CSV table of C-alpha atoms in Angstrom, one decimal:
chain,number,residue,atom,x,y,z
U,1,MET,CA,216.1,205.6,113.2
U,2,LEU,CA,220.0,205.5,113.5
U,3,VAL,CA,219.9,203.3,116.3
U,4,GLY,CA,218.5,200.9,114.1
U,5,LEU,CA,222.1,200.4,112.7
U,6,PHE,CA,223.1,198.8,115.9
U,7,VAL,CA,220.4,196.5,116.8
U,8,GLY,CA,218.0,194.2,115.2
U,9,LYS,CA,214.5,195.5,114.7
U,10,ARG,CA,212.9,192.8,117.3
U,11,GLU,CA,215.2,194.0,120.0
U,12,SER,CA,214.4,196.5,122.3
U,13,ARG,CA,216.7,199.5,123.4
U,14,PRO,CA,217.5,198.5,126.9
U,15,TRP,CA,220.1,201.7,127.3
U,16,VAL,CA,217.1,204.2,127.0
U,17,VAL,CA,216.4,205.1,130.6
U,18,SER,CA,212.8,204.8,131.5
U,19,ASP,CA,210.9,207.4,133.5
U,20,GLU,CA,210.6,205.5,136.4
U,21,LEU,CA,214.2,204.3,137.0
U,22,TRP,CA,215.2,207.8,136.4
U,23,SER,CA,213.1,209.0,139.1
U,24,LEU,CA,215.0,206.7,141.5
U,25,ILE,CA,218.5,207.4,140.2
U,26,GLU,CA,218.3,211.3,140.0
U,27,PRO,CA,218.0,212.1,143.5
U,28,LEU,CA,220.9,210.1,144.2
U,29,LEU,CA,223.3,211.9,141.6
U,30,PRO,CA,225.8,214.1,143.1
U,31,ASP,CA,225.8,217.7,142.3
U,32,PRO,CA,228.0,218.5,139.4
U,33,GLY,CA,231.1,221.0,140.1
U,34,PRO,CA,231.5,224.4,139.0
U,35,LYS,CA,232.6,224.5,135.1
U,36,LEU,CA,236.1,225.8,135.0
U,37,VAL,CA,236.6,226.3,131.5
U,38,ALA,CA,233.8,228.0,129.0
U,39,GLY,CA,233.1,225.8,126.1
U,40,ARG,CA,230.7,223.3,125.2
U,41,PRO,CA,227.0,222.7,127.3
U,42,ARG,CA,227.5,220.2,129.9
U,43,VAL,CA,225.7,217.1,128.8
U,44,PRO,CA,222.8,216.1,130.9
U,45,ASP,CA,222.9,213.2,133.2
U,46,ARG,CA,220.3,211.2,131.8
U,47,GLN,CA,221.6,211.5,128.5
U,48,ALA,CA,225.2,210.3,130.1
U,49,LEU,CA,223.5,207.4,131.6
U,50,CYS,CA,222.0,206.2,128.3
U,51,GLY,CA,225.5,206.4,127.1
U,52,ILE,CA,226.9,204.3,129.9
U,53,LEU,CA,224.2,201.6,129.6
U,54,PHE,CA,224.9,201.7,125.6
U,55,VAL,CA,228.7,200.7,126.6
U,56,LEU,CA,227.4,198.2,129.4
U,57,HIS,CA,225.1,196.3,127.1
U,58,THR,CA,226.6,196.4,123.7
U,59,GLY,CA,230.7,196.1,124.9
U,60,ILE,CA,231.5,198.9,122.5
U,61,GLN,CA,234.6,200.9,123.6
U,62,TRP,CA,234.1,204.1,124.8
U,63,GLU,CA,235.8,206.1,122.0
U,64,TYR,CA,233.5,204.3,119.3
U,65,LEU,CA,230.2,205.3,121.1
U,66,PRO,CA,228.2,206.7,118.3
U,67,GLN,CA,227.7,210.4,118.5
U,68,GLU,CA,224.7,210.1,116.4
U,69,LEU,CA,223.0,208.8,119.8
U,70,GLY,CA,223.0,212.2,121.5
U,71,PHE,CA,224.6,210.6,124.5
U,72,GLY,CA,227.7,212.6,124.5
U,73,SER,CA,231.6,211.5,124.0
U,74,GLY,CA,232.8,208.0,125.4
U,75,MET,CA,234.9,210.1,127.5
U,76,THR,CA,231.9,212.3,128.9
U,77,CYS,CA,230.4,209.1,129.7
U,78,TRP,CA,233.5,207.6,131.3
U,79,ARG,CA,233.9,210.2,133.4
U,80,ARG,CA,230.7,210.4,134.6
U,81,LEU,CA,230.7,206.5,135.4
U,82,ALA,CA,233.6,207.0,137.6
U,83,ALA,CA,232.1,210.0,139.5
U,84,TRP,CA,229.1,208.2,140.0
U,85,ASN,CA,230.5,205.1,141.4
U,86,GLU,CA,233.0,206.9,143.7
U,87,ALA,CA,230.0,208.7,145.0
U,88,GLY,CA,228.5,205.4,146.1
U,89,VAL,CA,225.4,206.1,143.6
U,90,TRP,CA,225.0,202.3,142.5
U,91,ASP,CA,225.6,201.2,146.3
U,92,ARG,CA,222.6,203.3,147.3
U,93,LEU,CA,220.3,202.6,144.2
U,94,HIS,CA,220.9,198.9,145.1
U,95,LEU,CA,219.5,199.3,148.7
U,96,VAL,CA,216.5,201.6,147.5
U,97,LEU,CA,215.5,198.6,145.0
U,98,LEU,CA,216.2,195.9,147.9
U,99,SER,CA,214.2,198.0,150.0
U,100,LYS,CA,211.0,197.9,147.6
U,101,LEU,CA,211.1,194.0,147.3
U,102,ARG,CA,211.4,193.8,151.4
U,103,ALA,CA,208.4,196.1,151.5
U,104,ALA,CA,206.6,194.0,149.2
U,105,ARG,CA,207.7,190.7,151.1
U,106,GLN,CA,209.4,189.6,147.8
U,107,LEU,CA,213.2,188.9,149.3
U,108,ASP,CA,213.5,185.4,150.6
U,109,TRP,CA,215.7,185.6,153.4
U,110,SER,CA,215.3,181.7,154.2
U,111,ARG,CA,218.6,181.1,152.1
U,112,ALA,CA,221.4,182.7,150.2
U,113,VAL,CA,223.5,181.1,147.7
U,114,ILE,CA,227.0,182.1,146.8
U,115,ASP,CA,229.1,181.4,143.6
U,116,SER,CA,231.6,183.0,141.3
U,117,SER,CA,232.3,183.1,137.6
U,118,HIS,CA,235.8,183.8,136.0
U,119,VAL,CA,236.2,186.0,133.2
U,120,ARG,CA,239.3,186.8,131.0
U,121,ALA,CA,240.9,190.3,131.5
U,122,ALA,CA,242.2,191.9,128.2
U,123,ARG,CA,244.8,194.2,130.3
U,124,ARG,CA,246.6,193.4,133.5
U,125,GLY,CA,245.6,195.7,136.5
U,126,PRO,CA,244.6,195.9,140.1
U,127,LYS,CA,242.1,193.0,140.9
U,128,SER,CA,243.4,190.4,137.9
U,129,GLY,CA,245.9,187.7,138.1
U,130,PRO,CA,246.8,184.6,136.4
U,131,SER,CA,244.0,182.3,135.8
U,132,PRO,CA,243.7,178.6,136.7
U,133,VAL,CA,241.4,177.7,134.2
U,134,ASP,CA,242.7,179.8,131.3
U,135,ARG,CA,246.6,178.7,130.7
U,136,ALA,CA,247.4,181.3,133.5
U,137,ARG,CA,246.4,184.3,131.2
U,138,PRO,CA,245.1,187.3,133.1
U,139,GLY,CA,241.6,187.1,134.5
U,140,SER,CA,239.5,188.3,137.1
U,141,LYS,CA,236.5,186.7,139.3
U,142,HIS,CA,233.2,188.2,139.9
U,143,HIS,CA,231.7,186.6,143.3
U,144,ILE,CA,228.1,187.0,143.7
U,145,LEU,CA,225.8,186.4,146.6
U,146,VAL,CA,221.9,186.3,146.0
U,147,ASP,CA,219.0,185.3,147.9
U,148,GLY,CA,216.6,182.1,147.3
U,149,GLN,CA,215.5,183.9,144.2
U,150,GLY,CA,218.3,184.7,142.7
U,151,ILE,CA,218.2,188.3,143.6
U,152,PRO,CA,221.7,189.9,143.9
U,153,LEU,CA,222.5,190.6,147.5
U,154,ALA,CA,226.3,191.6,147.2
U,155,VAL,CA,228.8,191.5,144.3
U,156,SER,CA,232.7,191.6,144.5
U,157,LEU,CA,235.5,191.6,142.3
U,158,THR,CA,239.0,190.0,142.8
U,159,GLY,CA,241.8,188.7,140.9
U,160,GLY,CA,241.4,185.2,139.0
U,161,ASN,CA,243.7,183.5,141.2
U,162,ARG,CA,241.7,184.0,144.3
U,163,ASN,CA,240.2,181.2,146.0
U,164,ASP,CA,236.5,181.4,146.3
U,165,VAL,CA,236.2,180.9,149.9
U,166,THR,CA,238.4,183.8,150.5
U,167,GLN,CA,235.2,186.1,149.7
U,168,LEU,CA,232.7,184.4,151.5
U,169,MET,CA,233.1,186.3,154.6
U,170,PRO,CA,233.6,189.7,152.6
U,171,LEU,CA,230.5,189.2,150.4
U,172,LEU,CA,228.3,188.6,153.6
U,173,ALA,CA,229.7,191.7,155.2
U,174,LYS,CA,228.9,193.4,151.9
U,175,ILE,CA,224.8,192.8,152.3
U,176,PRO,CA,223.4,196.1,153.1
U,177,SER,CA,221.1,196.4,156.1
U,178,VAL,CA,217.4,196.1,154.1
U,179,PRO,CA,214.8,198.4,155.8
U,180,GLY,CA,211.3,197.9,154.3
U,181,LEU,CA,209.2,196.3,157.4
U,182,VAL,CA,208.4,197.4,160.9
U,183,GLY,CA,211.3,196.3,163.1
U,184,ARG,CA,215.1,196.2,162.4
U,185,PRO,CA,216.6,196.4,158.9
U,186,ARG,CA,217.9,192.8,157.8
U,187,ARG,CA,221.0,191.6,156.3
U,188,ARG,CA,221.4,187.9,157.4
U,189,PRO,CA,219.8,185.0,155.5
U,190,ASP,CA,218.9,182.2,157.5
U,191,ILE,CA,220.9,179.6,155.5
U,192,LEU,CA,224.3,179.9,153.0
U,193,LEU,CA,224.4,177.5,150.3
U,194,GLY,CA,227.6,176.9,148.6
U,195,ASP,CA,229.4,174.1,146.2
U,196,ARG,CA,232.7,172.6,147.2
U,197,GLY,CA,235.0,175.7,146.6
U,198,TYR,CA,233.7,177.1,149.9
U,199,ASP,CA,234.4,173.7,151.9
U,200,HIS,CA,236.5,174.6,154.7
U,201,ASP,CA,235.6,173.9,158.6
U,202,LYS,CA,237.1,177.4,159.3
U,203,TYR,CA,234.7,179.3,157.1
U,204,ARG,CA,232.0,177.0,158.5
U,205,ARG,CA,232.6,178.2,161.8
U,206,LEU,CA,232.9,182.0,161.0
U,207,VAL,CA,229.4,181.6,159.1
U,208,TRP,CA,227.8,180.1,161.9
U,209,ALA,CA,229.2,183.1,164.5
U,210,GLN,CA,227.5,185.3,162.2
U,211,GLY,CA,223.9,183.1,163.2
U,212,ILE,CA,223.5,181.8,159.7
U,213,LYS,CA,223.7,178.0,158.7
U,214,PRO,CA,226.3,177.2,156.4
U,215,VAL,CA,225.2,174.2,153.8
U,216,ILE,CA,228.4,173.8,151.9
U,217,ALA,CA,229.1,170.5,149.8
U,218,ARG,CA,232.3,168.6,151.0
U,219,ARG,CA,235.3,167.5,148.8
U,220,GLY,CA,235.6,163.8,148.3
U,221,VAL,CA,231.9,163.3,148.7
U,222,PRO,CA,229.9,161.8,145.8
U,223,HIS,CA,227.9,164.1,143.8
U,224,GLY,CA,224.2,164.0,144.6
U,225,SER,CA,223.7,166.2,147.6
U,226,GLY,CA,220.8,167.6,146.4
U,227,LEU,CA,222.1,171.4,146.6
U,228,GLY,CA,221.6,171.6,142.9
U,229,VAL,CA,217.8,172.2,143.7
U,230,HIS,CA,218.6,175.6,145.5
U,231,ARG,CA,222.1,176.4,143.9
U,232,TRP,CA,220.6,176.7,140.3
U,233,VAL,CA,219.4,180.2,141.1
U,234,VAL,CA,223.2,181.8,141.4
U,235,GLU,CA,224.1,180.2,138.4
U,236,ARG,CA,221.1,182.0,136.5
U,237,THR,CA,222.1,185.0,137.9
U,238,ILE,CA,225.5,185.0,136.9
U,239,ALA,CA,223.9,184.5,133.3
U,240,TRP,CA,222.2,187.5,133.8
U,241,PHE,CA,225.3,189.2,134.6
U,242,HIS,CA,226.8,187.9,131.4
U,243,GLY,CA,224.0,189.1,129.4
U,244,PHE,CA,225.9,192.4,129.5
U,245,ARG,CA,228.4,192.3,127.2
U,246,ARG,CA,230.9,194.6,128.7
U,247,LEU,CA,230.9,191.8,131.7
U,248,ARG,CA,231.8,189.1,129.8
U,249,VAL,CA,235.3,190.3,129.3
U,250,ARG,CA,237.6,192.6,131.5
U,251,TRP,CA,238.6,195.4,129.2
U,252,GLU,CA,239.3,198.0,131.7
U,253,ARG,CA,242.7,198.2,133.2
U,254,ARG,CA,241.2,200.2,136.4
U,255,ASP,CA,239.3,198.0,138.8
U,256,ASP,CA,237.1,200.7,140.0
U,257,ILE,CA,235.8,201.1,136.4
U,258,HIS,CA,235.0,197.4,136.3
U,259,GLU,CA,233.4,197.4,139.4
U,260,ALA,CA,231.1,200.4,138.4
U,261,PHE,CA,229.9,198.4,135.7
U,262,LEU,CA,229.2,195.6,137.9
U,263,GLY,CA,227.3,197.7,140.5
U,264,LEU,CA,225.3,199.0,137.7
U,265,ALA,CA,224.4,195.7,136.5
U,266,THR,CA,223.4,194.6,140.0
U,267,CYS,CA,221.1,197.6,140.1
U,268,LEU,CA,219.6,196.7,136.7
U,269,ILE,CA,219.1,193.1,137.7
U,270,THR,CA,217.7,194.1,140.9
U,271,HIS,CA,215.3,196.6,139.1
U,272,ARG,CA,213.9,194.0,137.0
U,273,HIS,CA,212.8,192.3,140.0
U,274,VAL,CA,211.3,195.3,141.5
U,275,GLN,CA,209.2,195.7,138.3
U,276,ARG,CA,207.8,192.1,138.2
U,277,LEU,CA,207.1,191.4,141.7
U,278,CYS,CA,206.0,194.9,143.4
């Protein structure tokens, strides 16, 4: 097969959308608008999604998306990704997946863990800034909040020069209200764990005000607090995000396109947990 030109024989094809995943995504997609100009038939949404996943997994540039795969042109997939992100498809899909996990009692609300990772930005654009760890070159940060098992609850994008603590409250606010069990939907963990980058008494008070206990390492205190026993799950999740080659470097000038990739990757990681635990 032609796909064999792009991957090794022992590797799977993660960009092929399974029937089970498509059954979750298809009802969330917006109806296509009327065709204004006669021309080629519209590329089916499922094939376009395969093209988007191919770019996400391989990191290939849009214009080099192989036409032999039958996923449509790179520009078609780019437009479809932008439209679906604007319609909130990935946020709604993420909530559907979290609801399945909660219904199976597989979300660990006993604690949540927060951290961030820096990625180089190939082009300057919104939500990029001079990196403090890369000689002031343009960069961005992925801010991630996970449950006690490492399942992503909220993700955001900022410039590389933003302090981690400034995203603490926005990330908590982004946790969706997750139904799935009898009673009220849940959106607050019992405890929030963070490293020294989140050490600020003002934010501790704000977290307490949300009914969440902050357990955050303090600056100037010797290492050995024991938080690493629980914090490693967020570092593993960050590694999962960076397993998608398109997220290792921010190639997009437009922040909404990179955020769309982040949202899609969040859904894929959460879906893996649904397959494993539910």
